[in-house]
mmCIF file with all atom_site columns, C-alpha atoms in Angstrom:
data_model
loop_
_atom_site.group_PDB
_atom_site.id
_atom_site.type_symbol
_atom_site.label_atom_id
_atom_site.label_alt_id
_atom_site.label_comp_id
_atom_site.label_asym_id
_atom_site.label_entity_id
_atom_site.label_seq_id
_atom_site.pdbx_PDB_ins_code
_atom_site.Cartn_x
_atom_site.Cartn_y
_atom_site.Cartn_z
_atom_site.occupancy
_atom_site.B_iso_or_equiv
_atom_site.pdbx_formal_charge
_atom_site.auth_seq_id
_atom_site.auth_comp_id
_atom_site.auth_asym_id
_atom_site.auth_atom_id
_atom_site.pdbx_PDB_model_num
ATOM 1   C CA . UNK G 1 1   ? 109.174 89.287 23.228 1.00 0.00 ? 21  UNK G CA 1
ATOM 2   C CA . UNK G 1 2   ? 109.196 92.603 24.428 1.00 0.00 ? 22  UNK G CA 1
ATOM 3   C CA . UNK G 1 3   ? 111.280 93.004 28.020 1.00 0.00 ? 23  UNK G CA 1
ATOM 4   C CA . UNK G 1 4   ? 107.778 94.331 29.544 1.00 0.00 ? 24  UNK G CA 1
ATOM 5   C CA . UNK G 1 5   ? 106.511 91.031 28.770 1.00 0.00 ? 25  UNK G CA 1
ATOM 6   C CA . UNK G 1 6   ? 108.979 88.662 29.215 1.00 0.00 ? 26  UNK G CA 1
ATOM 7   C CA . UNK G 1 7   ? 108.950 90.367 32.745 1.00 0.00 ? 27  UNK G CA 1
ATOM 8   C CA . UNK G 1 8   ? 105.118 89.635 32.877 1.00 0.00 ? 28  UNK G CA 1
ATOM 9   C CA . UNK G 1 9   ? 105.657 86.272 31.642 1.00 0.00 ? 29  UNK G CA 1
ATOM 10  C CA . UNK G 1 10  ? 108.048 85.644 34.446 1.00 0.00 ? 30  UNK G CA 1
ATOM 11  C CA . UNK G 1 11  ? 106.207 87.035 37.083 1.00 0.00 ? 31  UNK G CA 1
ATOM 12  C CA . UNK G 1 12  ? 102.582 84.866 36.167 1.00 0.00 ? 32  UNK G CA 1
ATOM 13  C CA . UNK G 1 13  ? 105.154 81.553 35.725 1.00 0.00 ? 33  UNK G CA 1
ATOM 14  C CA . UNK G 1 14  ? 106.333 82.557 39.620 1.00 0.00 ? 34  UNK G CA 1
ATOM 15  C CA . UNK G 1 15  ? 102.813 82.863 40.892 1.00 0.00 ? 35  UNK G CA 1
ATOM 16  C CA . UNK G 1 16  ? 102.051 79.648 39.305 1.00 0.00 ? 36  UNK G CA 1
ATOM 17  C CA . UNK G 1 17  ? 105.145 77.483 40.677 1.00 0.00 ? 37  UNK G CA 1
ATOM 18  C CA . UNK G 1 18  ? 104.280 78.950 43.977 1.00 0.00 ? 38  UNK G CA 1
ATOM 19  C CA . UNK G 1 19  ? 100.869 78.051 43.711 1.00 0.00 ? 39  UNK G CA 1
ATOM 20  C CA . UNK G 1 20  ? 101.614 74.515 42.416 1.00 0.00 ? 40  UNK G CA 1
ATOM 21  C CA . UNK G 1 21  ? 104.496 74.224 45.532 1.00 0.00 ? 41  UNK G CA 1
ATOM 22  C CA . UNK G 1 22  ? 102.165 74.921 47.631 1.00 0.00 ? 42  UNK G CA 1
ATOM 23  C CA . UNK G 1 23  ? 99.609  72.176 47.037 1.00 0.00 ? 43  UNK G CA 1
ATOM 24  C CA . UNK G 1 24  ? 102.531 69.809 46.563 1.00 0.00 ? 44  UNK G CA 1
ATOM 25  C CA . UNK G 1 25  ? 104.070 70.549 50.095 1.00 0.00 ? 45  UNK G CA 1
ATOM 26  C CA . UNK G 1 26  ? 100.578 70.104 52.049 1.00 0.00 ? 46  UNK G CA 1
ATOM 27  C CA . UNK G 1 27  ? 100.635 66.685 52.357 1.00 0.00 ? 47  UNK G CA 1
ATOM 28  C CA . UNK G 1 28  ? 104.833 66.247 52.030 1.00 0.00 ? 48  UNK G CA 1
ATOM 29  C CA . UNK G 1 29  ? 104.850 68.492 55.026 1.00 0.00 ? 49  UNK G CA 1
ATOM 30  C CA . UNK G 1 30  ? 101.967 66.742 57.213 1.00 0.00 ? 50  UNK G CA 1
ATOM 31  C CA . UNK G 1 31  ? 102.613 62.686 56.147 1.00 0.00 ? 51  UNK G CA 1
ATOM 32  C CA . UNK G 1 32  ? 106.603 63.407 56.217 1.00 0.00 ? 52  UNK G CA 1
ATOM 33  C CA . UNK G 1 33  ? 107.677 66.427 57.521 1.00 0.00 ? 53  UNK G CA 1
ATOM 34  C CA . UNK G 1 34  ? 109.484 67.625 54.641 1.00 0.00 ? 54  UNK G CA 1
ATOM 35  C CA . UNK G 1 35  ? 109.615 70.426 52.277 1.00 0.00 ? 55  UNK G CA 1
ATOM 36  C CA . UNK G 1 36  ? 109.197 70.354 48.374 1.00 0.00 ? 56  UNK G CA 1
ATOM 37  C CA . UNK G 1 37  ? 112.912 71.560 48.619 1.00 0.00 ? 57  UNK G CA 1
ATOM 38  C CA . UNK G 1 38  ? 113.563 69.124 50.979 1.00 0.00 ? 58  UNK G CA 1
ATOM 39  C CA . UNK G 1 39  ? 112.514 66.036 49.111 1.00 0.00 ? 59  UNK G CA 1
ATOM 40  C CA . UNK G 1 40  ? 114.419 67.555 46.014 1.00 0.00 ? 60  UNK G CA 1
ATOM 41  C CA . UNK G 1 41  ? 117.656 67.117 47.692 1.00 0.00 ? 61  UNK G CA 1
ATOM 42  C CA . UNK G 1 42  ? 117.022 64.091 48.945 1.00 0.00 ? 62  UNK G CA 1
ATOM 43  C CA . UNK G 1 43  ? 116.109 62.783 45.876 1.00 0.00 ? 63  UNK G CA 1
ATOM 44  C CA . UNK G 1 44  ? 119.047 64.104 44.336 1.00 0.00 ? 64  UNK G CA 1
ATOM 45  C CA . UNK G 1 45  ? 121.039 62.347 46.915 1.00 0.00 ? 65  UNK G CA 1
ATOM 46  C CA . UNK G 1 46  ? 119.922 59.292 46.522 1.00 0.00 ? 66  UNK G CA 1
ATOM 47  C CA . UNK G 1 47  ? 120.317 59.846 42.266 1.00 0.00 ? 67  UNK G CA 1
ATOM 48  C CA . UNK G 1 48  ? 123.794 60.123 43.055 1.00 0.00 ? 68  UNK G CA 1
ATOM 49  C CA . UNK G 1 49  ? 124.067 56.691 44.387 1.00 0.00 ? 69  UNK G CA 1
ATOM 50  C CA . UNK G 1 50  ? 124.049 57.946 48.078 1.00 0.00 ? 70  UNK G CA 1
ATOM 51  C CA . UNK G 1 51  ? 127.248 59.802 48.382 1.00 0.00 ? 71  UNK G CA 1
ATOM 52  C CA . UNK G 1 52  ? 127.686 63.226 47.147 1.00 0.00 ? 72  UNK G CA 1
ATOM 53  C CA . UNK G 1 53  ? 129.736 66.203 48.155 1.00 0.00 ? 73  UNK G CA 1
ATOM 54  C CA . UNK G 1 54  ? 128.193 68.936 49.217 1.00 0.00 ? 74  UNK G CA 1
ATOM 55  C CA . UNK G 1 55  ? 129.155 71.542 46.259 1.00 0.00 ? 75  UNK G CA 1
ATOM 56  C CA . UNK G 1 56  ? 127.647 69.140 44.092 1.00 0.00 ? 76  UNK G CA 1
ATOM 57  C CA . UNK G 1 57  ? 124.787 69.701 45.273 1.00 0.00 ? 77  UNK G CA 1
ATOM 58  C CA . UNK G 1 58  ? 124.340 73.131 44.557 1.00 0.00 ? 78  UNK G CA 1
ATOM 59  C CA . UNK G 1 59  ? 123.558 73.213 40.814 1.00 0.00 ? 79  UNK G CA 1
ATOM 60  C CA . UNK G 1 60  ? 120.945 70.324 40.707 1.00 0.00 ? 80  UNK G CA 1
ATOM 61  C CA . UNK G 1 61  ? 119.000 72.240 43.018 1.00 0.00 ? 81  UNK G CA 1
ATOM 62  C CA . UNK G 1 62  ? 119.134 75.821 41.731 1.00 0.00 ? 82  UNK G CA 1
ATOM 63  C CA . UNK G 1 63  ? 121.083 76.989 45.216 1.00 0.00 ? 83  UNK G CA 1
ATOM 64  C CA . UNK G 1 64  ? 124.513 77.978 46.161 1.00 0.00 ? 84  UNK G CA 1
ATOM 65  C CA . UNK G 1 65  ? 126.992 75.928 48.414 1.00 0.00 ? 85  UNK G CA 1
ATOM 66  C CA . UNK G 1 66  ? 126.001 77.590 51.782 1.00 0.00 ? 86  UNK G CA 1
ATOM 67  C CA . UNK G 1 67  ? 122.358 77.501 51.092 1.00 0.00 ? 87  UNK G CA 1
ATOM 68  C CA . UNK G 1 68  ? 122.790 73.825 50.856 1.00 0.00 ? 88  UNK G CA 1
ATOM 69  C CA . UNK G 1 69  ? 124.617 73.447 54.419 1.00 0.00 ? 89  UNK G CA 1
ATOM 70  C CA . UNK G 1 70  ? 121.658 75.359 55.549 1.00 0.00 ? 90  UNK G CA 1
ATOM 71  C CA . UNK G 1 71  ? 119.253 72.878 54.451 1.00 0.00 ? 91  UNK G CA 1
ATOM 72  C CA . UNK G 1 72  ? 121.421 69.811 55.331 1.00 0.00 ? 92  UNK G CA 1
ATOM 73  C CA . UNK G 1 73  ? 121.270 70.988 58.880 1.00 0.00 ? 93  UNK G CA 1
ATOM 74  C CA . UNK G 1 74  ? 117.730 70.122 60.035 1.00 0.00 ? 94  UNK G CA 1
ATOM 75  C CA . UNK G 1 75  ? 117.432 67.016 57.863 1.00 0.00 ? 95  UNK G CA 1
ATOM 76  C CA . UNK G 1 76  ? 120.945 66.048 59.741 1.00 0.00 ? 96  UNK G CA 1
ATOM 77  C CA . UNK G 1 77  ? 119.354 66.732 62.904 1.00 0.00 ? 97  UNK G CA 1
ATOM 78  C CA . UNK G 1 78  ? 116.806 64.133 61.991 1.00 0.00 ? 98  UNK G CA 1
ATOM 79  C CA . UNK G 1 79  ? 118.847 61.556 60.953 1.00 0.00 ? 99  UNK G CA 1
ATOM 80  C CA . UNK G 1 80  ? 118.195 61.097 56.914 1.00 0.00 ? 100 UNK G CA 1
ATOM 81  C CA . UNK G 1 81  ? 121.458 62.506 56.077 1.00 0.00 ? 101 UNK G CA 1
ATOM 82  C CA . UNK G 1 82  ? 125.042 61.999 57.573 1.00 0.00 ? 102 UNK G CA 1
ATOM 83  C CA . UNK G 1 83  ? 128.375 63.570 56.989 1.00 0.00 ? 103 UNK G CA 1
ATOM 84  C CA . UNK G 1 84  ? 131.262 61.314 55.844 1.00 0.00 ? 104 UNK G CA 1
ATOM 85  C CA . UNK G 1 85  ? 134.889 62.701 55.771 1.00 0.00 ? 105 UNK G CA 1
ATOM 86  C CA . UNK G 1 86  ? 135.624 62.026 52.196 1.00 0.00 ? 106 UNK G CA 1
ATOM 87  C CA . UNK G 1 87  ? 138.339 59.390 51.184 1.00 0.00 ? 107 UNK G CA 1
ATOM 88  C CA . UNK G 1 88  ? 140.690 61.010 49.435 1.00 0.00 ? 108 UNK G CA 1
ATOM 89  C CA . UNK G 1 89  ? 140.109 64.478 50.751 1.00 0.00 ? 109 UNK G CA 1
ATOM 90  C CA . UNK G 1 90  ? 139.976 65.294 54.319 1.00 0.00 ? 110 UNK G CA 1
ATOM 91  C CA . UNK G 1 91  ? 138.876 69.234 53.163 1.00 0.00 ? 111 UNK G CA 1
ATOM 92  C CA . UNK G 1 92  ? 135.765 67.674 51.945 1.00 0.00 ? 112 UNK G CA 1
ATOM 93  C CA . UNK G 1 93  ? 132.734 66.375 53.114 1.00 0.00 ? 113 UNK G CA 1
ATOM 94  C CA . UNK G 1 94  ? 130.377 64.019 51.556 1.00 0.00 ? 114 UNK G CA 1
ATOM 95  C CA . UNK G 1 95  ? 126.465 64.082 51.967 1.00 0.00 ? 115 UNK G CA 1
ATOM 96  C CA . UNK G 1 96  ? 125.365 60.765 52.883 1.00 0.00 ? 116 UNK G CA 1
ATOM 97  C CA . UNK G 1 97  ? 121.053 59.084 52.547 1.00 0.00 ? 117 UNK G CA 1
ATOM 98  C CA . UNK G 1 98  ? 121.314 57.270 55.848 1.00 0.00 ? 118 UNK G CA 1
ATOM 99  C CA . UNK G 1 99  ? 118.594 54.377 55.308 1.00 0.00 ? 119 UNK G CA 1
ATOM 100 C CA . UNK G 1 100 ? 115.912 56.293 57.574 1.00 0.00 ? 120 UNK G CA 1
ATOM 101 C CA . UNK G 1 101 ? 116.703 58.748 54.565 1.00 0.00 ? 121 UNK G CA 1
ATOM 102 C CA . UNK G 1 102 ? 116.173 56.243 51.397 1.00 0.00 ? 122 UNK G CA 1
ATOM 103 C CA . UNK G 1 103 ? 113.006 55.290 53.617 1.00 0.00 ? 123 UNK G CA 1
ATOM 104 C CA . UNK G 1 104 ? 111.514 58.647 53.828 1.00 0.00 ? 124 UNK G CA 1
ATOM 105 C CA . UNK G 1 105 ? 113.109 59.778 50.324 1.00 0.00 ? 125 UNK G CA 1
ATOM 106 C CA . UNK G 1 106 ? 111.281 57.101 48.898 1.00 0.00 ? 126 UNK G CA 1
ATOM 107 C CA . UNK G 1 107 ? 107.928 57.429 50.609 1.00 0.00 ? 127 UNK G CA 1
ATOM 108 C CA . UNK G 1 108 ? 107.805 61.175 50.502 1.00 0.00 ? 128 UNK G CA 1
ATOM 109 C CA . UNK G 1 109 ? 108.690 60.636 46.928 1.00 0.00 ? 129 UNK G CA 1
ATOM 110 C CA . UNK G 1 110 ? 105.798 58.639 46.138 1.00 0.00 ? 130 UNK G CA 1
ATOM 111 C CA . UNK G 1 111 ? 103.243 61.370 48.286 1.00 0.00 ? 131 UNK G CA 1
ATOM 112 C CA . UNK G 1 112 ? 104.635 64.442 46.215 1.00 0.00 ? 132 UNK G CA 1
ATOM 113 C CA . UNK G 1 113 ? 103.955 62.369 43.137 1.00 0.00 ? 133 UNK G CA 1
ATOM 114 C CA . UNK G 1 114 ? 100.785 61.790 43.953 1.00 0.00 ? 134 UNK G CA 1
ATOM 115 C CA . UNK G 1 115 ? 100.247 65.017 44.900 1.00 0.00 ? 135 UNK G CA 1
ATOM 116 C CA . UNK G 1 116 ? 102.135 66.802 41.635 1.00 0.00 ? 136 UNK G CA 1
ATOM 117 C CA . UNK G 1 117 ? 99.764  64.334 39.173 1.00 0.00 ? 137 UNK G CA 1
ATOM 118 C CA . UNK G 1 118 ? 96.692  65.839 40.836 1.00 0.00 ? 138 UNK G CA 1
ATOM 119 C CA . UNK G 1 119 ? 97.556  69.526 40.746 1.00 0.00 ? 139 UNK G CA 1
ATOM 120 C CA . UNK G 1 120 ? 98.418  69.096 37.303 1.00 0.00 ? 140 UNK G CA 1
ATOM 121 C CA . UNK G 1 121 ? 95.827  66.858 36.081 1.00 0.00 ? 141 UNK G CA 1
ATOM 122 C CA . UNK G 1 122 ? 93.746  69.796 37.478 1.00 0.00 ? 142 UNK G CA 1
ATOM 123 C CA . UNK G 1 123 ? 95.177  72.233 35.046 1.00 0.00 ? 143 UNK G CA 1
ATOM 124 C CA . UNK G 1 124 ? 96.005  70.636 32.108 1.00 0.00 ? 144 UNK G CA 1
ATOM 125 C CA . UNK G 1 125 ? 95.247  67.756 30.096 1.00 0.00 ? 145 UNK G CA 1
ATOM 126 C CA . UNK G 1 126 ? 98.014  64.747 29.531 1.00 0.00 ? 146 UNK G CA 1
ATOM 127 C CA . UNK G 1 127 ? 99.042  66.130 26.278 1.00 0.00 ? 147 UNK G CA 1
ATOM 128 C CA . UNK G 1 128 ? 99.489  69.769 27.546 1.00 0.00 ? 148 UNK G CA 1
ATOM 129 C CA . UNK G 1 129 ? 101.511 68.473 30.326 1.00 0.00 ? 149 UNK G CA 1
ATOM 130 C CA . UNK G 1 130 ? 103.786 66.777 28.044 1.00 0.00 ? 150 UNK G CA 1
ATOM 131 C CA . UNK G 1 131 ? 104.093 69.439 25.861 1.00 0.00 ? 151 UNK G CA 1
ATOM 132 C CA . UNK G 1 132 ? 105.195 72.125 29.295 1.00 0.00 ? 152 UNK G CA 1
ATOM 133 C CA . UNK G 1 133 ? 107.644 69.119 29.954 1.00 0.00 ? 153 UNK G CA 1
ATOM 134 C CA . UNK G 1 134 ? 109.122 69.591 26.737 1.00 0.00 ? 154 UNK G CA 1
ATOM 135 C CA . UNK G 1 135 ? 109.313 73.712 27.201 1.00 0.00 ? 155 UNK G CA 1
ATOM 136 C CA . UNK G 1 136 ? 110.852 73.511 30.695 1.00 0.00 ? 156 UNK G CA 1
ATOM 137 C CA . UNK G 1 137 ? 113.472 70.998 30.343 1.00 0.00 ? 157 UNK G CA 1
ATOM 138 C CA . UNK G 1 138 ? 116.685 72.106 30.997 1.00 0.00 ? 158 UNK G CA 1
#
């Protein structure tokens, strides 16, 4: 592909997860409070059995380190996420789902889904969604 339209291809594939984010994070953000963003860290907490560090963070989410203390912060502030002083290490911190976080994680989970299968099902059929699944998987 030419670099003129990779670029284009990259731009339109932008527009379109911003589009898609957007209909997602309506009802995350009015039912729960939460972004799309949010919910992905969450989530990715909780994957990791409840107890990450911080750094670890980072790459899951497509964000560096101090872009995930900023988002830590407000979701601290409402108590779905604690700070532990790790065991081993008293440098590091661990990210902790307090269980007002598995709560929300888990409904907020279930909204977004609901949420994600209609934007999509709007676009594209079952077998065209599979087959983007397969394109974008990392």
């Amino acid at each position: 592909m030419e670099p003129r339209d990779a670029l284009e291809l990259v731009i339109s594939l932008n527009r379109l997860s911003g589009s898609i984010n957007r209909q997602i994070e309506r009802p995350l953000s009015g039912y729960h409070g939460l972004s799309l963003s949010d919910l992905a860290l969450l989530l990715e907490v909780r994957r990791s059995g409840g107890r990450i560090q911080r750094a670890e963070l980072a790459e899951p989410l497509g964000i560096t380190p101090s872009g995930v203390a900023r988002q830590l912060q407000p979701l601290e502030r409402i108590g779905v996420i604690a700070r532990e002083s790790h065991p081993t290490d008293a440098r590091l911190a661990l990210v902790v789902l307090t269980p007002a976080g598995e709560t929300l994680a888990a409904d907020a989970a279930a909204t977004a889904g609901e949420a994600a299968a209609r934007v999509l099902d709007e676009r594209w059929t079952r077998a065209r969604q599979g087959q983007l699944a397969e394109l974008v998987a990392v």
